[in-house]
Coordinates of C-alpha atoms in Angstrom, one line a residue:
X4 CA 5.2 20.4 -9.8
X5 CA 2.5 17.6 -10.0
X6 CA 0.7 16.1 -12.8
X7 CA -2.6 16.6 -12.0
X8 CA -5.5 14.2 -14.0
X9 CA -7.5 17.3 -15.4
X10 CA -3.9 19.4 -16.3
X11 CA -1.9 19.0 -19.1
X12 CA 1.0 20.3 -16.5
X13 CA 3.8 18.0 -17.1
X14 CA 1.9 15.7 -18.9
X15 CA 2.2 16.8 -22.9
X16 CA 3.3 13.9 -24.9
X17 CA 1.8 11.2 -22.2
X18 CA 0.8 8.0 -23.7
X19 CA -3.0 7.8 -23.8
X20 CA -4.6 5.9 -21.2
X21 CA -8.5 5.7 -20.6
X22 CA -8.0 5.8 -17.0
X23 CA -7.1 9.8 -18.0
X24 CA -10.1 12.3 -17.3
X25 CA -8.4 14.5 -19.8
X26 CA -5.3 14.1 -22.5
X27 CA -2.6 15.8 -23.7
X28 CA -0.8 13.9 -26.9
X29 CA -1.1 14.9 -30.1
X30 CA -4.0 13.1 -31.0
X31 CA -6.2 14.8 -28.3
X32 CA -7.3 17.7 -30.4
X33 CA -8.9 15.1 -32.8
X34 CA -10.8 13.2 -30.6
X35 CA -11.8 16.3 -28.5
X36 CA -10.2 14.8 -25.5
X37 CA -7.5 17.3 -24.6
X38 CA -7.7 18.7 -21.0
X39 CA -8.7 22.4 -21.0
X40 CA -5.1 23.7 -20.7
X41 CA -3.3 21.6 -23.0
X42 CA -2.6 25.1 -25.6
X43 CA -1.2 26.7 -22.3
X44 CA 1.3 23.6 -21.7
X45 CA 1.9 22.1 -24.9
X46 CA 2.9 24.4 -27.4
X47 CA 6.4 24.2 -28.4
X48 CA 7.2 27.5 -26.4
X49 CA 5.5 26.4 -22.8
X50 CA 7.1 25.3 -19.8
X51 CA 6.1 21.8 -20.1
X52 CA 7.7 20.5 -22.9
X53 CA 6.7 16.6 -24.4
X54 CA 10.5 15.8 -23.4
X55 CA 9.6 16.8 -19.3
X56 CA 6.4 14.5 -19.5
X57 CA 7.0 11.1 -17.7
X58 CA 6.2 8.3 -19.7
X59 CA 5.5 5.1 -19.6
X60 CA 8.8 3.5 -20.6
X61 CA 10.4 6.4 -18.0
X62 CA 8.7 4.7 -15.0
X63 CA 9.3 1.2 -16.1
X64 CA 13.3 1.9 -16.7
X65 CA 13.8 4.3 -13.4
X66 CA 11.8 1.7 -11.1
X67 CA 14.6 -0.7 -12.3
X68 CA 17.0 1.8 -11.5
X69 CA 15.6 2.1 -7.9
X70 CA 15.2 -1.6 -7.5
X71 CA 18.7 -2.4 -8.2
X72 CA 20.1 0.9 -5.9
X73 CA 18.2 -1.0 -2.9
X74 CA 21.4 -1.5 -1.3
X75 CA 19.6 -1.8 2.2
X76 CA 17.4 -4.6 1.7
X77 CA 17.1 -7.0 3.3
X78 CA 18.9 -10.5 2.1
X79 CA 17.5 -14.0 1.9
X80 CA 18.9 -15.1 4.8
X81 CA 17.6 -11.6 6.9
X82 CA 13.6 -12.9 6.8
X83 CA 11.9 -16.0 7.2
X84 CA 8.9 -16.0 6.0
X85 CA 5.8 -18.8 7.2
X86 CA 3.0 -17.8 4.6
X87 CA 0.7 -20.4 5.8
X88 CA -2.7 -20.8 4.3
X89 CA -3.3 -18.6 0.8
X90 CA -7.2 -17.5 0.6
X91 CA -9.3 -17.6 -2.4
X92 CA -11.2 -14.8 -3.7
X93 CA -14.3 -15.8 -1.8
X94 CA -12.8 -15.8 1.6
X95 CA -10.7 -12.9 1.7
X96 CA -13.3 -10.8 4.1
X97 CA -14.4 -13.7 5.9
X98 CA -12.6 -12.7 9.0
X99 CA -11.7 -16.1 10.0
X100 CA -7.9 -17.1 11.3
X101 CA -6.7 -19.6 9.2
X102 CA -3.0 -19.5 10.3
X103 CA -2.2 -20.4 14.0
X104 CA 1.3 -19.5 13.4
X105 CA 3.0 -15.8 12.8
X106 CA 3.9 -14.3 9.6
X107 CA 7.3 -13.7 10.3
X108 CA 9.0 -17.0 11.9
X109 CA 12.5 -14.9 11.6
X110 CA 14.3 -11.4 10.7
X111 CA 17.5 -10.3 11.4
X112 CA 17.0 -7.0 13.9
X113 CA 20.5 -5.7 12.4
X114 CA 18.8 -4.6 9.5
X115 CA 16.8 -1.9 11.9
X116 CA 20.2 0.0 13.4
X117 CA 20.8 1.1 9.7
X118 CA 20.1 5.1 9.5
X119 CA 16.9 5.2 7.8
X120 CA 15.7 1.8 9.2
X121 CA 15.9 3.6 12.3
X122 CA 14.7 7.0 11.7
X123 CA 11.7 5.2 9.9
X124 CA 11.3 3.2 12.7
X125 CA 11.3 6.0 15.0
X126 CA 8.0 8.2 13.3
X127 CA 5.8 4.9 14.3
X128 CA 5.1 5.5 17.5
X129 CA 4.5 10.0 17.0
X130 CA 0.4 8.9 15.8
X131 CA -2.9 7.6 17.2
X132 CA -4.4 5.7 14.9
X133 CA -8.0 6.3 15.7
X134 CA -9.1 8.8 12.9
X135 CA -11.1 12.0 14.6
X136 CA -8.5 12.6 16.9
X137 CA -6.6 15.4 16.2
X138 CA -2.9 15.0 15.9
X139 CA -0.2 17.0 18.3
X140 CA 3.0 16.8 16.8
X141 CA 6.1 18.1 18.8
X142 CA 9.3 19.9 18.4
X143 CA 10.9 16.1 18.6
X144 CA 8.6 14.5 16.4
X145 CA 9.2 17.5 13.8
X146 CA 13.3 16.4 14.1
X147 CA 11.9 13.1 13.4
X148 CA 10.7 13.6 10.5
X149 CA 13.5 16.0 9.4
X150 CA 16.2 13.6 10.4
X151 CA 14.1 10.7 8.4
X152 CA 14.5 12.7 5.3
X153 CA 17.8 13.6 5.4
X154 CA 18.8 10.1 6.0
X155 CA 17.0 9.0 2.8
X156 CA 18.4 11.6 0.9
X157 CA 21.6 9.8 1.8
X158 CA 20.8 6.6 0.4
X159 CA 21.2 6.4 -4.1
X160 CA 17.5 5.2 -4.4
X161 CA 16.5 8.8 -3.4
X162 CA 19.6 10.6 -5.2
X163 CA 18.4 8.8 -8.5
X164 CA 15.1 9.7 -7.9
X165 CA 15.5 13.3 -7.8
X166 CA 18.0 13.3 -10.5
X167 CA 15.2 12.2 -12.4
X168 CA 12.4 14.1 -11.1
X169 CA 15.5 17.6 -11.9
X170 CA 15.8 16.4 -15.5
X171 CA 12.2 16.3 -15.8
X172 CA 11.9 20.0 -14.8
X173 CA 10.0 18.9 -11.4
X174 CA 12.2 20.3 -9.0
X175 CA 15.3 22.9 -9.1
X176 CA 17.2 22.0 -5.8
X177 CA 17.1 19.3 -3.4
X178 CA 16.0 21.4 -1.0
X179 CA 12.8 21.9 -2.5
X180 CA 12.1 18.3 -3.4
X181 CA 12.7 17.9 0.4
X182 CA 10.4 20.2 1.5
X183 CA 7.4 19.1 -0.8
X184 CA 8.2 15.8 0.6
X185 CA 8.0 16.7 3.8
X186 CA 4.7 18.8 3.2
X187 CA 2.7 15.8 0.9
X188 CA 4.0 13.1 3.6
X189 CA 3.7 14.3 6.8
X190 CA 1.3 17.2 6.5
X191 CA -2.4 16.9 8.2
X192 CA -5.4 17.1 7.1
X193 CA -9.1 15.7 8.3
X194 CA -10.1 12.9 7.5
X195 CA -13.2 13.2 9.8
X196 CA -14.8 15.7 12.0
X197 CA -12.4 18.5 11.0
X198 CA -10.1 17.3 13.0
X199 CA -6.8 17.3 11.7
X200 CA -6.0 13.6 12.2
X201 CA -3.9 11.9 9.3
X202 CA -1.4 12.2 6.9
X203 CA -0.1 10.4 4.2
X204 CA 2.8 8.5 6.3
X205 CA 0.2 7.7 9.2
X206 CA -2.3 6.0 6.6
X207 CA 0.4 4.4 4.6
X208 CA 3.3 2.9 7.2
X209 CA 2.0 3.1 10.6
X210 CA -1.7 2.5 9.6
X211 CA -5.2 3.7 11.1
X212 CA -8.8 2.6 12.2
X213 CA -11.5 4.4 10.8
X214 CA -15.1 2.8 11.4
X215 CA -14.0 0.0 13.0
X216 CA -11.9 -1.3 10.7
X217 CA -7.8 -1.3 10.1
X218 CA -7.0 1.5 7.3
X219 CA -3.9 2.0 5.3
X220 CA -1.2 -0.1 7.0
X221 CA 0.9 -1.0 4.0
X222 CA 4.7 -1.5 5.9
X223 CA 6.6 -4.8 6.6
X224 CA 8.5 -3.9 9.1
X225 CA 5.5 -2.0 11.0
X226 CA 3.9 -5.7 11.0
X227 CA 6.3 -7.4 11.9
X228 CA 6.8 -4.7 15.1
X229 CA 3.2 -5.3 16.3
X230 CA 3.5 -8.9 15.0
X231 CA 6.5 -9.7 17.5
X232 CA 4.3 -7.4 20.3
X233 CA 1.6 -9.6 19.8
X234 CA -1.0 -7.2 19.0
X235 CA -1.0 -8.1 15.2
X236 CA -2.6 -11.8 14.5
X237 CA -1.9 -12.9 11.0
X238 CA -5.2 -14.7 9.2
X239 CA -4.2 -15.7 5.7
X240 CA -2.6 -14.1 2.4
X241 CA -4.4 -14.2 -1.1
X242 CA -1.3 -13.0 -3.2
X243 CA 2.9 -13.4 -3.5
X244 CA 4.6 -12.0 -6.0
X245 CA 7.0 -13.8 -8.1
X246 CA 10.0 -12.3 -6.7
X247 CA 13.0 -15.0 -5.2
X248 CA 14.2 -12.7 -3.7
X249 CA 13.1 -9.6 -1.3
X250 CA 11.8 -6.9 -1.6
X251 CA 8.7 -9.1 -1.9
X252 CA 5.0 -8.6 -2.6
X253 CA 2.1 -10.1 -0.2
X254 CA -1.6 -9.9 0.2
X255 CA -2.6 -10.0 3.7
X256 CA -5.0 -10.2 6.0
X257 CA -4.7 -9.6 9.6
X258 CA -6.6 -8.6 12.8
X259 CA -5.0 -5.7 14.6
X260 CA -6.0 -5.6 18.1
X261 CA -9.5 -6.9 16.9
X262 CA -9.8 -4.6 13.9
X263 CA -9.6 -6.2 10.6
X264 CA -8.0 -6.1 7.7
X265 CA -9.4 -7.3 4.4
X266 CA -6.6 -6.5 2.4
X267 CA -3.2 -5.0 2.8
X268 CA -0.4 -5.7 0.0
X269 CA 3.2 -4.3 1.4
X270 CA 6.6 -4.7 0.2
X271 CA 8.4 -7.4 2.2
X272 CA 12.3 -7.2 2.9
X273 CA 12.9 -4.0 0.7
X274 CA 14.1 -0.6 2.6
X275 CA 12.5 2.0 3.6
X276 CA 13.8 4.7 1.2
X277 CA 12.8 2.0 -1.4
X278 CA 9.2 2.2 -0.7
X279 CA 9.1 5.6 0.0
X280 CA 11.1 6.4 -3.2
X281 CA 8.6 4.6 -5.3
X282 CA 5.2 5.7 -3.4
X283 CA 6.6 9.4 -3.9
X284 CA 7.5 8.7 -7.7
X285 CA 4.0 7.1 -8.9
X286 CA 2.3 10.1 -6.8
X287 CA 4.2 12.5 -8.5
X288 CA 3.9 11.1 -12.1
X289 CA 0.4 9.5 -12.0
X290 CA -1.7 10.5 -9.2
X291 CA -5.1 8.8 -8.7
X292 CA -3.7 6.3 -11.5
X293 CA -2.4 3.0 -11.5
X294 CA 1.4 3.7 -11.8
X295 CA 2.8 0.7 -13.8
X296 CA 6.6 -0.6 -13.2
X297 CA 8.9 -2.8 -13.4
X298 CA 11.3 -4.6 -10.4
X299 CA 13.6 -7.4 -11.7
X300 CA 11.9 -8.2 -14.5
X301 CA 8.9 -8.5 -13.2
X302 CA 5.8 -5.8 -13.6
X303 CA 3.6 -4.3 -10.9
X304 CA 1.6 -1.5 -10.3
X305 CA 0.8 0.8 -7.4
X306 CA -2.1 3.0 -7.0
X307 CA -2.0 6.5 -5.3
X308 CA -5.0 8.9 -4.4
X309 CA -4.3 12.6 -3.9
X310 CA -6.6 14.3 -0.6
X311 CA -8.7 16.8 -2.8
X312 CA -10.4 18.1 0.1
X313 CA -7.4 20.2 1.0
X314 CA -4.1 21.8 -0.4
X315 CA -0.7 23.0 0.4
X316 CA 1.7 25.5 -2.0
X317 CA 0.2 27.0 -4.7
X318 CA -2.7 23.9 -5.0
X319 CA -0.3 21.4 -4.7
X320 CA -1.9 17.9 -2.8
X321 CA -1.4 15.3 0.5
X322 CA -0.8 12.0 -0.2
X323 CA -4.2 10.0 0.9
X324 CA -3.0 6.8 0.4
X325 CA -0.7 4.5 -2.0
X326 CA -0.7 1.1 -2.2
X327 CA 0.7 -2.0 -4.5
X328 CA -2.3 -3.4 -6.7
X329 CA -2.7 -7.3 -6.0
X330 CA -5.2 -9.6 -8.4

């Protein structure tokens, strides 16, 4: 089901890209580049055909697709933004608070009684955030997390998506997309002290500490939570996108509770089967790559990182982290 960076599985025809341990288009048998199992996928009789590979124009034309099938987003008039003071490069880890004012001056709380603005919103609170502390999760959090998915499912950025990922020969049913989701999500691993302490929708949207210092914590509306609670202080951003309208793009950094945050881009104003949609998609089709697309016109990138160090389903990989790449 995934394209992995040393497997030609799913991969044959993919544009070359030196980022690529291994390749697997026609040209990699001349420059002795192929990955070791490009004869067993790419012949014309194997499973994964050039026409299943995901390509480069594929991602740039479905992320359009998603970003206009954001039906849930927010609208200008939802979020008011107060962006404050915009860091250079050379004091992005200086730790210093150069915006006595919050983020978010204004956002319009209707968007959260939405069905998956509310389920999301609901998982927040099932973590600790202090990696090395193992994880209970209960019989409600596990209806959580089932009633989350179902309500994406719902929404047409997620129907697209796996009507994409089914033509692709990725997945036969919904039902199983749903269930890998569920497992490369919200599954645990360690990511200290054997302890199974994380997961991919901890790291990502509800964020963690690990030596002292904030980890993962990509989410908008998880900020703006902790923002309104208090227990997020806004320092300074280094990056906005050139979108006019939401979803956005920001560089941030922030102090939560008194751990620090160099740098965490999120999505501003967009849903959350938006961001999980696209997270899932660049996972899926270019794991530990940069995963280039397009959103209105205009072209970003978001980097995902499988967790090697453990594996579910026949080898199959969590999610460590994804994140949008910011200059």
């Amino acid at each position: 089901l995934y394209t992995a960076p040393d497997s030609c599985e799913g991969r044959c025809g993919e544009p070359y890209s030196e980022q690529d341990e291994c390749h697997c288009h026609r040209g990699c048998q001349r420059a002795h580049s192929c990955c070791e199992d490009y004869h067993r996928h790419c012949q014309p009789e194997s499973f994964s055909r050039s026409q299943d590979a995901i390509t480069d124009q594929d991602l740039l034309q479905l992320s359009e697709q998603l970003y206009e099938a954001d039906h849930n987003r927010a609208q200008p008039r939802d979020i008011l933004l107060n962006p404050q003071y915009q860091a250079a490069p050379q004091e992005i880890g200086d730790q210093q608070d150069h915006c006595p004012q919050p983020l978010y001056k204004q956002v319009n709380e209707e968007l959260f009684s939405k069905p998956t603005y509310a389920s999301f919103i609901r998982l927040l609170d099932n973590y600790q955030r202090a990696t090395g502390r193992e994880e209970e999760v209960t019989a409600e959090e596990l209806r959580e997390q089932d009633n989350f998915l179902r309500e994406v499912m719902r929404t047409e950025v997620m129907k697209r998506l796996f009507s994409f990922l089914q033509a692709k020969n990725r997945y036969s049913s919904e039902q199983d997309f749903v269930a890998d989701l569920k497992e490369m999500w919200f599954g645990l691993y360690s990511r200290g002290d054997g302890q199974k302490d994380s997961s991919g929708f901890e790291h990502i949207f509800s964020g963690e500490v690990k030596k002292g210092k904030v980890s993962g914590f990509h989410n908008w509306i998880r900020f703006y939570l902790l923002e309104k609670q208090g227990a997020v202080n806004y320092f300074s951003h280094n990056f906005d996108g050139p979108w006019d309208s939401f979803p956005d793009v920001l560089g941030l950094q922030f102090s939560w509770e008194g751990f620090y945050k160099e740098l965490g881009s999120a999505f501003v104003g967009c849903s959350p089967e938006f961001e999980f949609g696209l997270y899932s998609l660049c996972f899926l089709a270019r794991p530990g790559r940069a995963c280039h697309l397009s959103l209105g016109g205009h072209r970003l990138s978001i980097q995902t990182y499988s967790w090697t160090k453990s594996t579910y389903g026949n080898g199959r990989r969590y999610i460590a982290t994804a994140y949008i790449i910011t200059p």
